[in-house]
PDB file of C-alpha atoms and ligand atoms in Angstrom:
ATOM      1  CA  UNK Q 674     158.356  24.695  73.180  1.00  0.00           C
ATOM      2  CA  UNK Q 675     161.267  22.843  70.844  1.00  0.00           C
ATOM      3  CA  UNK Q 676     162.518  24.912  68.004  1.00  0.00           C
ATOM      4  CA  UNK Q 677     162.698  21.684  65.668  1.00  0.00           C
ATOM      5  CA  UNK Q 678     159.666  19.431  66.436  1.00  0.00           C
ATOM      6  CA  UNK Q 679     158.736  17.258  63.454  1.00  0.00           C
ATOM      7  CA  UNK Q 680     161.204  18.116  61.406  1.00  0.00           C
ATOM      8  CA  UNK Q 681     163.432  15.615  59.473  1.00  0.00           C
ATOM      9  CA  UNK Q 682     167.361  16.379  59.525  1.00  0.00           C
ATOM     10  CA  UNK Q 683     170.278  14.760  57.562  1.00  0.00           C
ATOM     11  CA  UNK Q 684     173.767  15.659  58.799  1.00  0.00           C
ATOM     12  CA  UNK Q 685     176.994  14.473  57.094  1.00  0.00           C
ATOM     13  CA  UNK Q 686     179.559  13.873  59.445  1.00  0.00           C
ATOM     14  CA  UNK Q 687     178.115  13.428  62.849  1.00  0.00           C
ATOM     15  CA  UNK Q 688     180.430  10.730  64.417  1.00  0.00           C
ATOM     16  CA  UNK Q 689     182.648  13.396  65.969  1.00  0.00           C
ATOM     17  CA  UNK Q 690     183.152  16.951  66.686  1.00  0.00           C
ATOM     18  CA  UNK Q 691     180.916  19.662  65.213  1.00  0.00           C
ATOM     19  CA  UNK Q 692     178.629  17.155  63.719  1.00  0.00           C
ATOM     20  CA  UNK Q 693     178.451  15.274  67.004  1.00  0.00           C
ATOM     21  CA  UNK Q 694     177.123  18.309  68.681  1.00  0.00           C
ATOM     22  CA  UNK Q 695     174.980  19.224  66.078  1.00  0.00           C
ATOM     23  CA  UNK Q 696     173.375  15.642  66.298  1.00  0.00           C
ATOM     24  CA  UNK Q 697     172.694  15.877  69.996  1.00  0.00           C
ATOM     25  CA  UNK Q 698     171.493  19.719  69.736  1.00  0.00           C
ATOM     26  CA  UNK Q 699     169.013  18.690  67.201  1.00  0.00           C
ATOM     27  CA  UNK Q 700     167.888  15.553  69.110  1.00  0.00           C
ATOM     28  CA  UNK Q 701     167.308  17.920  72.016  1.00  0.00           C
ATOM     29  CA  UNK Q 702     165.147  20.458  69.849  1.00  0.00           C
ATOM     30  CA  UNK Q 703     162.937  17.688  68.817  1.00  0.00           C
ATOM     31  CA  UNK Q 704     164.283  16.355  65.228  1.00  0.00           C
ATOM     32  CA  UNK Q 705     164.564  13.219  64.131  1.00  0.00           C
ATOM     33  CA  UNK Q 706     168.172  13.074  62.790  1.00  0.00           C
ATOM     34  CA  UNK Q 707     169.624  11.055  59.884  1.00  0.00           C
ATOM     35  CA  UNK Q 708     173.482  11.220  60.108  1.00  0.00           C
ATOM     36  CA  UNK Q 709     176.532   9.953  58.042  1.00  0.00           C
ATOM     37  CA  UNK Q 710     179.907   9.123  58.938  1.00  0.00           C
ATOM     38  CA  UNK Q 711     183.210   7.800  57.141  1.00  0.00           C
ATOM     39  CA  UNK Q 712     184.402   5.120  58.817  1.00  0.00           C
ATOM     40  CA  UNK Q 713     183.711   5.564  62.645  1.00  0.00           C
ATOM     41  CA  UNK Q 714     180.926   2.969  62.666  1.00  0.00           C
ATOM     42  CA  UNK Q 715     181.273   2.454  66.827  1.00  0.00           C
ATOM     43  CA  UNK Q 716     181.154   6.053  67.576  1.00  0.00           C
ATOM     44  CA  UNK Q 717     178.171   6.214  65.474  1.00  0.00           C
ATOM     45  CA  UNK Q 718     176.408   3.243  67.103  1.00  0.00           C
ATOM     46  CA  UNK Q 719     177.260   4.857  70.439  1.00  0.00           C
ATOM     47  CA  UNK Q 720     175.523   7.968  69.505  1.00  0.00           C
ATOM     48  CA  UNK Q 721     172.322   6.131  68.078  1.00  0.00           C
ATOM     49  CA  UNK Q 722     172.368   4.084  71.280  1.00  0.00           C
ATOM     50  CA  UNK Q 723     172.472   7.410  73.128  1.00  0.00           C
ATOM     51  CA  UNK Q 724     170.130   9.490  71.347  1.00  0.00           C
ATOM     52  CA  UNK Q 725     167.303   7.309  69.482  1.00  0.00           C
ATOM     53  CA  UNK Q 726     163.983   7.203  71.667  1.00  0.00           C
ATOM     54  CA  UNK Q 727     160.225   6.718  70.766  1.00  0.00           C
ATOM     55  CA  UNK Q 728     160.068  10.662  70.712  1.00  0.00           C
ATOM     56  CA  UNK Q 729     163.259  11.489  68.647  1.00  0.00           C
ATOM     57  CA  UNK Q 730     164.422   8.924  65.921  1.00  0.00           C
ATOM     58  CA  UNK Q 731     168.322   8.864  65.272  1.00  0.00           C
ATOM     59  CA  UNK Q 732     169.833   6.841  62.637  1.00  0.00           C
ATOM     60  CA  UNK Q 733     173.352   6.717  61.304  1.00  0.00           C
ATOM     61  CA  UNK Q 734     174.725   5.816  58.037  1.00  0.00           C
ATOM     62  CA  UNK Q 735     178.008   4.862  56.498  1.00  0.00           C
ATOM     63  CA  UNK Q 736     178.171   6.830  53.453  1.00  0.00           C
ATOM     64  CA  UNK Q 737     181.071   8.553  51.589  1.00  0.00           C
ATOM     65  CA  UNK Q 738     180.002  12.225  50.856  1.00  0.00           C
ATOM     66  CA  UNK Q 739     182.642  12.915  48.210  1.00  0.00           C
ATOM     67  CA  UNK Q 740     180.884  10.236  45.806  1.00  0.00           C
ATOM     68  CA  UNK Q 741     177.508  11.301  44.484  1.00  0.00           C
ATOM     69  CA  UNK Q 742     176.114   7.748  43.847  1.00  0.00           C
ATOM     70  CA  UNK Q 743     176.797   7.121  47.678  1.00  0.00           C
ATOM     71  CA  UNK Q 744     174.800  10.210  48.276  1.00  0.00           C
ATOM     72  CA  UNK Q 745     171.733   9.190  46.107  1.00  0.00           C
ATOM     73  CA  UNK Q 746     171.455   6.031  47.656  1.00  0.00           C
ATOM     74  CA  UNK Q 747     171.782   7.443  51.073  1.00  0.00           C
ATOM     75  CA  UNK Q 748     169.052   9.881  50.433  1.00  0.00           C
ATOM     76  CA  UNK Q 749     166.975   7.264  48.907  1.00  0.00           C
ATOM     77  CA  UNK Q 750     167.338   5.460  52.239  1.00  0.00           C
ATOM     78  CA  UNK Q 751     166.503   8.179  54.405  1.00  0.00           C
ATOM     79  CA  UNK Q 752     163.620   9.015  52.592  1.00  0.00           C
ATOM     80  CA  UNK Q 753     162.376   5.431  53.082  1.00  0.00           C
ATOM     81  CA  UNK Q 754     163.317   5.508  56.787  1.00  0.00           C
ATOM     82  CA  UNK Q 755     162.227   8.835  57.752  1.00  0.00           C
ATOM     83  CA  UNK Q 756     159.865   9.742  54.830  1.00  0.00           C
ATOM     84  CA  UNK Q 757     161.084  13.095  54.196  1.00  0.00           C
ATOM     85  CA  UNK Q 758     163.610  15.586  54.650  1.00  0.00           C
ATOM     86  CA  UNK Q 759     163.339  19.302  55.913  1.00  0.00           C
ATOM     87  CA  UNK Q 760     167.089  20.395  56.510  1.00  0.00           C
ATOM     88  CA  UNK Q 761     170.198  19.477  55.192  1.00  0.00           C
ATOM     89  CA  UNK Q 762     173.695  20.177  56.951  1.00  0.00           C
ATOM     90  CA  UNK Q 763     176.480  19.670  54.847  1.00  0.00           C
ATOM     91  CA  UNK Q 764     179.317  19.380  57.782  1.00  0.00           C
ATOM     92  CA  UNK Q 765     181.629  16.757  56.859  1.00  0.00           C
ATOM     93  CA  UNK Q 766     185.249  18.144  55.897  1.00  0.00           C
ATOM     94  CA  UNK Q 767     189.092  17.084  56.537  1.00  0.00           C
ATOM     95  CA  UNK Q 768     191.932  18.891  56.408  1.00  0.00           C
ATOM     96  CA  UNK Q 769     195.248  17.935  54.826  1.00  0.00           C
ATOM     97  CA  UNK Q 770     197.615  20.813  55.671  1.00  0.00           C
ATOM     98  CA  UNK Q 771     201.071  21.770  54.004  1.00  0.00           C
ATOM     99  CA  UNK Q 772     202.667  24.755  52.166  1.00  0.00           C
ATOM    100  CA  UNK Q 773     202.158  24.771  48.644  1.00  0.00           C
ATOM    101  CA  UNK Q 774     205.867  23.942  48.072  1.00  0.00           C
ATOM    102  CA  UNK Q 775     205.281  20.456  49.690  1.00  0.00           C
ATOM    103  CA  UNK Q 776     201.549  19.856  48.777  1.00  0.00           C
ATOM    104  CA  UNK Q 777     200.955  17.180  46.165  1.00  0.00           C
ATOM    105  CA  UNK Q 778     198.069  17.378  43.691  1.00  0.00           C
ATOM    106  CA  UNK Q 779     196.545  14.203  45.403  1.00  0.00           C
ATOM    107  CA  UNK Q 780     196.351  16.185  48.640  1.00  0.00           C
ATOM    108  CA  UNK Q 781     194.910  19.219  47.007  1.00  0.00           C
ATOM    109  CA  UNK Q 782     192.360  17.081  45.007  1.00  0.00           C
ATOM    110  CA  UNK Q 783     191.309  15.129  47.966  1.00  0.00           C
ATOM    111  CA  UNK Q 784     190.486  17.936  50.316  1.00  0.00           C
ATOM    112  CA  UNK Q 785     188.471  19.690  47.606  1.00  0.00           C
ATOM    113  CA  UNK Q 786     186.502  16.389  46.664  1.00  0.00           C
ATOM    114  CA  UNK Q 787     185.644  15.658  50.617  1.00  0.00           C
ATOM    115  CA  UNK Q 788     184.997  19.236  51.404  1.00  0.00           C
ATOM    116  CA  UNK Q 789     183.741  20.802  48.209  1.00  0.00           C
ATOM    117  CA  UNK Q 790     182.229  18.300  45.927  1.00  0.00           C
ATOM    118  CA  UNK Q 791     180.587  16.545  48.691  1.00  0.00           C
ATOM    119  CA  UNK Q 792     178.146  19.856  49.133  1.00  0.00           C
ATOM    120  CA  UNK Q 793     177.495  19.326  45.366  1.00  0.00           C
ATOM    121  CA  UNK Q 794     176.968  16.007  45.806  1.00  0.00           C
ATOM    122  CA  UNK Q 795     174.374  16.037  48.769  1.00  0.00           C
ATOM    123  CA  UNK Q 796     172.392  19.393  47.724  1.00  0.00           C
ATOM    124  CA  UNK Q 797     171.777  17.957  44.213  1.00  0.00           C
ATOM    125  CA  UNK Q 798     170.947  14.411  45.833  1.00  0.00           C
ATOM    126  CA  UNK Q 799     168.034  16.250  47.972  1.00  0.00           C
ATOM    127  CA  UNK Q 800     167.006  18.703  45.415  1.00  0.00           C
ATOM    128  CA  UNK Q 801     164.303  16.651  43.876  1.00  0.00           C
ATOM    129  CA  UNK Q 802     162.516  16.192  47.129  1.00  0.00           C
ATOM    130  CA  UNK Q 803     163.134  19.873  48.424  1.00  0.00           C
ATOM    131  CA  UNK Q 804     161.528  20.763  45.096  1.00  0.00           C
ATOM    132  CA  UNK Q 805     158.556  18.542  45.469  1.00  0.00           C
ATOM    133  CA  UNK Q 806     158.315  19.499  49.034  1.00  0.00           C
ATOM    134  CA  UNK Q 807     158.464  23.393  48.209  1.00  0.00           C
ATOM    135  CA  UNK Q 808     160.662  23.628  51.138  1.00  0.00           C
ATOM    136  CA  UNK Q 809     164.066  23.083  52.861  1.00  0.00           C
ATOM    137  CA  UNK Q 810     166.943  24.682  54.505  1.00  0.00           C
ATOM    138  CA  UNK Q 811     170.319  23.821  53.604  1.00  0.00           C
ATOM    139  CA  UNK Q 812     173.337  24.732  55.868  1.00  0.00           C
ATOM    140  CA  UNK Q 813     176.795  24.452  54.548  1.00  0.00           C
ATOM    141  CA  UNK Q 814     179.619  24.265  57.061  1.00  0.00           C
ATOM    142  CA  UNK Q 815     182.706  26.647  55.752  1.00  0.00           C
ATOM    143  CA  UNK Q 816     185.296  28.264  57.743  1.00  0.00           C
ATOM    144  CA  UNK Q 817     186.786  31.650  58.420  1.00  0.00           C
ATOM    145  CA  UNK Q 818     189.650  29.964  56.605  1.00  0.00           C
ATOM    146  CA  UNK Q 819     187.427  29.988  53.345  1.00  0.00           C
ATOM    147  CA  UNK Q 820     186.778  33.848  54.106  1.00  0.00           C
ATOM    148  CA  UNK Q 821     190.486  34.999  54.863  1.00  0.00           C
ATOM    149  CA  UNK Q 822     192.699  32.417  53.975  1.00  0.00           C
ATOM    150  CA  UNK Q 823     195.618  30.771  55.892  1.00  0.00           C
ATOM    151  CA  UNK Q 824     199.061  30.148  55.319  1.00  0.00           C
ATOM    152  CA  UNK Q 825     199.385  26.276  54.715  1.00  0.00           C
ATOM    153  CA  UNK Q 826     195.874  25.564  53.781  1.00  0.00           C
ATOM    154  CA  UNK Q 827     195.309  26.628  50.376  1.00  0.00           C
ATOM    155  CA  UNK Q 828     193.544  23.405  49.743  1.00  0.00           C
ATOM    156  CA  UNK Q 829     190.974  23.531  52.730  1.00  0.00           C
ATOM    157  CA  UNK Q 830     190.815  27.412  51.915  1.00  0.00           C
ATOM    158  CA  UNK Q 831     189.936  26.812  48.447  1.00  0.00           C
ATOM    159  CA  UNK Q 832     187.354  24.039  49.344  1.00  0.00           C
ATOM    160  CA  UNK Q 833     185.755  26.593  52.306  1.00  0.00           C
ATOM    161  CA  UNK Q 834     185.540  29.715  49.800  1.00  0.00           C
ATOM    162  CA  UNK Q 835     184.043  27.134  47.268  1.00  0.00           C
ATOM    163  CA  UNK Q 836     181.376  26.353  49.707  1.00  0.00           C
ATOM    164  CA  UNK Q 837     180.551  30.115  50.148  1.00  0.00           C
ATOM    165  CA  UNK Q 838     180.056  30.962  46.213  1.00  0.00           C
ATOM    166  CA  UNK Q 839     178.031  27.608  45.973  1.00  0.00           C
ATOM    167  CA  UNK Q 840     175.635  28.427  48.441  1.00  0.00           C
ATOM    168  CA  UNK Q 841     175.121  31.921  47.501  1.00  0.00           C
ATOM    169  CA  UNK Q 842     174.272  30.544  43.963  1.00  0.00           C
ATOM    170  CA  UNK Q 843     172.021  28.009  45.398  1.00  0.00           C
ATOM    171  CA  UNK Q 844     170.032  30.442  47.519  1.00  0.00           C
ATOM    172  CA  UNK Q 845     169.701  32.847  44.516  1.00  0.00           C
ATOM    173  CA  UNK Q 846     168.460  29.683  42.251  1.00  0.00           C
ATOM    174  CA  UNK Q 847     166.147  28.330  44.490  1.00  0.00           C
ATOM    175  CA  UNK Q 848     164.710  31.163  46.556  1.00  0.00           C
ATOM    176  CA  UNK Q 849     161.823  31.209  44.788  1.00  0.00           C
ATOM    177  CA  UNK Q 850     160.912  27.494  45.547  1.00  0.00           C
ATOM    178  CA  UNK Q 851     161.087  28.699  49.573  1.00  0.00           C
ATOM    179  CA  UNK Q 852     164.848  26.693  49.711  1.00  0.00           C
ATOM    180  CA  UNK Q 853     167.011  28.257  51.705  1.00  0.00           C
ATOM    181  CA  UNK Q 854     170.682  27.958  51.790  1.00  0.00           C
ATOM    182  CA  UNK Q 855     173.265  29.488  54.227  1.00  0.00           C
ATOM    183  CA  UNK Q 856     176.814  29.092  55.308  1.00  0.00           C
ATOM    184  CA  UNK Q 857     178.290  28.965  59.028  1.00  0.00           C
ATOM    185  CA  UNK Q 858     181.971  29.919  59.386  1.00  0.00           C
ATOM    186  CA  UNK Q 859     183.167  28.516  62.451  1.00  0.00           C
ATOM    187  CA  UNK Q 860     186.525  29.983  63.808  1.00  0.00           C
ATOM    188  CA  UNK Q 861     188.859  27.965  66.026  1.00  0.00           C
ATOM    189  CA  UNK Q 862     186.102  25.028  67.556  1.00  0.00           C
ATOM    190  CA  UNK Q 863     187.972  22.643  69.717  1.00  0.00           C
ATOM    191  CA  UNK Q 864     187.793  19.052  68.069  1.00  0.00           C
ATOM    192  CA  UNK Q 865     189.547  16.446  66.810  1.00  0.00           C
ATOM    193  CA  UNK Q 866     190.317  18.288  63.635  1.00  0.00           C
ATOM    194  CA  UNK Q 867     192.026  21.064  65.996  1.00  0.00           C
ATOM    195  CA  UNK Q 868     193.833  18.555  68.172  1.00  0.00           C
ATOM    196  CA  UNK Q 869     196.407  17.858  65.111  1.00  0.00           C
ATOM    197  CA  UNK Q 870     197.683  21.488  65.738  1.00  0.00           C
ATOM    198  CA  UNK Q 871     200.309  22.230  67.947  1.00  0.00           C
ATOM    199  CA  UNK Q 872     199.891  23.870  71.516  1.00  0.00           C
ATOM    200  CA  UNK Q 873     201.775  27.170  70.204  1.00  0.00           C
ATOM    201  CA  UNK Q 874     199.676  27.583  67.063  1.00  0.00           C
ATOM    202  CA  UNK Q 875     196.553  26.644  69.375  1.00  0.00           C
ATOM    203  CA  UNK Q 876     197.621  29.661  71.767  1.00  0.00           C
ATOM    204  CA  UNK Q 877     198.181  31.730  68.966  1.00  0.00           C
ATOM    205  CA  UNK Q 878     194.814  31.409  67.586  1.00  0.00           C
ATOM    206  CA  UNK Q 879     193.288  31.837  71.153  1.00  0.00           C
ATOM    207  CA  UNK Q 880     195.131  35.353  71.660  1.00  0.00           C
ATOM    208  CA  UNK Q 881     193.664  36.693  68.349  1.00  0.00           C
ATOM    209  CA  UNK Q 882     190.220  35.700  69.540  1.00  0.00           C
ATOM    210  CA  UNK Q 883     188.301  38.901  70.965  1.00  0.00           C
ATOM    211  CA  UNK Q 884     186.241  36.508  73.444  1.00  0.00           C
ATOM    212  CA  UNK Q 885     189.572  35.208  74.543  1.00  0.00           C
ATOM    213  CA  UNK Q 886     188.393  31.395  74.256  1.00  0.00           C
ATOM    214  CA  UNK Q 887     188.434  28.768  71.587  1.00  0.00           C
ATOM    215  CA  UNK Q 888     185.036  27.692  70.799  1.00  0.00           C
ATOM    216  CA  UNK Q 889     183.033  24.459  71.227  1.00  0.00           C
ATOM    217  CA  UNK Q 890     180.462  22.230  68.846  1.00  0.00           C
ATOM    218  CA  UNK Q 891     177.522  23.792  70.890  1.00  0.00           C
ATOM    219  CA  UNK Q 892     178.393  27.137  69.968  1.00  0.00           C
ATOM    220  CA  UNK Q 893     178.181  26.083  66.300  1.00  0.00           C
ATOM    221  CA  UNK Q 894     175.156  23.827  66.895  1.00  0.00           C
ATOM    222  CA  UNK Q 895     172.980  26.747  68.166  1.00  0.00           C
ATOM    223  CA  UNK Q 896     173.493  28.660  64.911  1.00  0.00           C
ATOM    224  CA  UNK Q 897     172.282  25.510  62.827  1.00  0.00           C
ATOM    225  CA  UNK Q 898     169.306  25.045  65.116  1.00  0.00           C
ATOM    226  CA  UNK Q 899     168.054  28.793  64.292  1.00  0.00           C
ATOM    227  CA  UNK Q 900     169.071  28.130  60.607  1.00  0.00           C
ATOM    228  CA  UNK Q 901     167.164  25.012  60.607  1.00  0.00           C
ATOM    229  CA  UNK Q 902     164.343  26.225  62.676  1.00  0.00           C
ATOM    230  CA  UNK Q 903     161.232  28.503  61.701  1.00  0.00           C
ATOM    231  CA  UNK Q 904     162.946  31.435  63.380  1.00  0.00           C
ATOM    232  CA  UNK Q 905     165.350  32.152  60.236  1.00  0.00           C
ATOM    233  CA  UNK Q 906     162.545  31.575  57.094  1.00  0.00           C
ATOM    234  CA  UNK Q 907     163.389  35.149  55.887  1.00  0.00           C
ATOM    235  CA  UNK Q 908     167.269  34.294  55.896  1.00  0.00           C
ATOM    236  CA  UNK Q 909     169.075  32.688  53.159  1.00  0.00           C
ATOM    237  CA  UNK Q 910     172.474  33.386  51.498  1.00  0.00           C
ATOM    238  CA  UNK Q 911     174.070  34.585  54.052  1.00  0.00           C
ATOM    239  CA  UNK Q 912     177.316  33.710  55.883  1.00  0.00           C
ATOM    240  CA  UNK Q 913     177.237  33.650  59.630  1.00  0.00           C
ATOM    241  CA  UNK Q 914     180.682  33.594  61.552  1.00  0.00           C
ATOM    242  CA  UNK Q 915     180.799  31.518  64.729  1.00  0.00           C
ATOM    243  CA  UNK Q 916     184.353  32.772  65.567  1.00  0.00           C
ATOM    244  CA  UNK Q 917     184.230  34.713  69.134  1.00  0.00           C
ATOM    245  CA  UNK Q 918     184.650  38.086  66.947  1.00  0.00           C
ATOM    246  CA  UNK Q 919     188.060  36.618  65.239  1.00  0.00           C
ATOM    247  CA  UNK Q 920     187.293  37.944  62.120  1.00  0.00           C
ATOM    248  CA  UNK Q 921     185.970  41.769  63.289  1.00  0.00           C
TER     249      UNK Q 921
HETATM  250  P1  NAP I   8     186.129  16.128  62.584  1.00  0.00           P
HETATM  251  O1  NAP I   8     186.268  16.093  64.205  1.00  0.00           O
HETATM  252  O2  NAP I   8     187.339  15.702  62.113  1.00  0.00           O
HETATM  253  O3  NAP I   8     184.945  15.209  62.202  1.00  0.00           O
HETATM  254  C1  NAP I   8     184.644  15.068  60.808  1.00  0.00           C
HETATM  255  C2  NAP I   8     183.686  14.478  60.478  1.00  0.00           C
HETATM  256  O4  NAP I   8     183.160  14.371  59.019  1.00  0.00           O
HETATM  257  C3  NAP I   8     183.525  13.156  61.032  1.00  0.00           C
HETATM  258  O5  NAP I   8     182.061  12.735  61.283  1.00  0.00           O
HETATM  259  C4  NAP I   8     184.024  12.180  59.687  1.00  0.00           C
HETATM  260  O6  NAP I   8     183.576  10.897  60.050  1.00  0.00           O
HETATM  261  C5  NAP I   8     183.187  12.978  58.448  1.00  0.00           C
HETATM  262  N1  NAP I   8     183.623  12.691  57.593  1.00  0.00           N
HETATM  263  C6  NAP I   8     185.030  12.838  57.029  1.00  0.00           C
HETATM  264  N2  NAP I   8     185.053  12.699  55.674  1.00  0.00           N
HETATM  265  C7  NAP I   8     184.169  12.211  55.576  1.00  0.00           C
HETATM  266  C8  NAP I   8     183.334  11.572  54.089  1.00  0.00           C
HETATM  267  N3  NAP I   8     184.138  11.434  52.837  1.00  0.00           N
HETATM  268  N4  NAP I   8     181.987  11.386  53.879  1.00  0.00           N
HETATM  269  C9  NAP I   8     181.313  11.322  55.182  1.00  0.00           C
HETATM  270  N5  NAP I   8     181.670  11.803  56.252  1.00  0.00           N
HETATM  271  C10 NAP I   8     183.204  12.241  56.445  1.00  0.00           C
HETATM  272  O7  NAP I   8     185.737  17.592  62.060  1.00  0.00           O
HETATM  273  P2  NAP I   8     184.963  19.151  62.671  1.00  0.00           P
HETATM  274  O8  NAP I   8     186.340  19.788  63.645  1.00  0.00           O
HETATM  275  O9  NAP I   8     184.109  18.725  63.888  1.00  0.00           O
HETATM  276  O10 NAP I   8     184.516  19.731  61.795  1.00  0.00           O
HETATM  277  C11 NAP I   8     183.307  19.587  61.166  1.00  0.00           C
HETATM  278  C12 NAP I   8     183.248  20.678  60.180  1.00  0.00           C
HETATM  279  O11 NAP I   8     183.377  21.930  60.503  1.00  0.00           O
HETATM  280  C13 NAP I   8     184.517  20.335  58.910  1.00  0.00           C
HETATM  281  O12 NAP I   8     183.542  20.450  57.551  1.00  0.00           O
HETATM  282  C14 NAP I   8     185.402  21.372  59.074  1.00  0.00           C
HETATM  283  O13 NAP I   8     185.919  21.698  57.824  1.00  0.00           O
HETATM  284  C15 NAP I   8     184.206  22.597  59.810  1.00  0.00           C
HETATM  285  N6  NAP I   8     185.307  23.526  60.781  1.00  0.00           N
HETATM  286  C16 NAP I   8     185.800  23.055  61.633  1.00  0.00           C
HETATM  287  C17 NAP I   8     186.534  23.947  62.523  1.00  0.00           C
HETATM  288  C18 NAP I   8     187.418  23.640  63.486  1.00  0.00           C
HETATM  289  O14 NAP I   8     187.862  24.472  64.406  1.00  0.00           O
HETATM  290  N7  NAP I   8     187.171  22.324  64.505  1.00  0.00           N
HETATM  291  C19 NAP I   8     186.541  25.296  62.227  1.00  0.00           C
HETATM  292  C20 NAP I   8     185.912  25.793  60.857  1.00  0.00           C
HETATM  293  C21 NAP I   8     185.145  24.728  60.195  1.00  0.00           C
HETATM  294  P3  NAP I   8     184.470   9.624  60.596  1.00  0.00           P
HETATM  295  O15 NAP I   8     184.187  10.009  61.723  1.00  0.00           O
HETATM  296  O16 NAP I   8     183.756   8.390  60.124  1.00  0.00           O
HETATM  297  O17 NAP I   8     185.998   9.964  59.904  1.00  0.00           O
END
């Protein structure tokens, strides 16, 4: 039996990396998937061409998750196209790394806006629908860096810690309405985001991972499937590390 049959899912940042892996796993598990991208329209078209079928609907939307009005319009469009939203996955994120000494205010604000404001924007835009439906699962993508910190990533780390505080508060606020909110904290997952790192940085990370390998988008997508499915209906307000034991 497919774990996500008849569920409609909205995923931000589905054109590449972890988001792309989530889109494909969710379609394999029977979900209908709406996903967003920022600028990669041809990558998004390719995913839709490969995955949209008579059994599972897959549609992409260009939408800036850091702009509330964009998110509100997006949710209206997805509701028109899909009829309902059962699961929201706030996955879109960026890095602009630098030591604090060299970090501009603009680079700090930009990362906070895209990584953290986006989670507020999308959750707020979906809230009325979830309340009306008396059900919803929200999955927010943080990072081990949001738990532990990382030199050269103070903006990113602040945004990812913020996601954890936000999610725990939403879980407390909306649990009585059967709306769940959980966080995934991936460790070192190979995507374009990590391609920016030098070979020596990558080797250092892997050396410290108890399972002695980097993760892949499927490792994260599998946990998203669980949190989106009815197997996790008694789980809310939790942070699940998907890091090969890195923070153990
Ligand atoms: P990625 O390969 O760089 O992909 C980022 C995705 O987010 C793309 O689809 C991108 O769209 C989209 N995006 C960026 N800005 C956006 C905006 N303003 N509005 C809407 N979409 C936007 O990143 P990734 O490695 O898959 O990471 C996905 C998430 O996991 C991020 O939140 C990241 O912080 C988190 N994470 C990653 C790792 C890792 O090791 N990779 C570890 C921990 C946490 P375009 O293609 O159009 O640019």
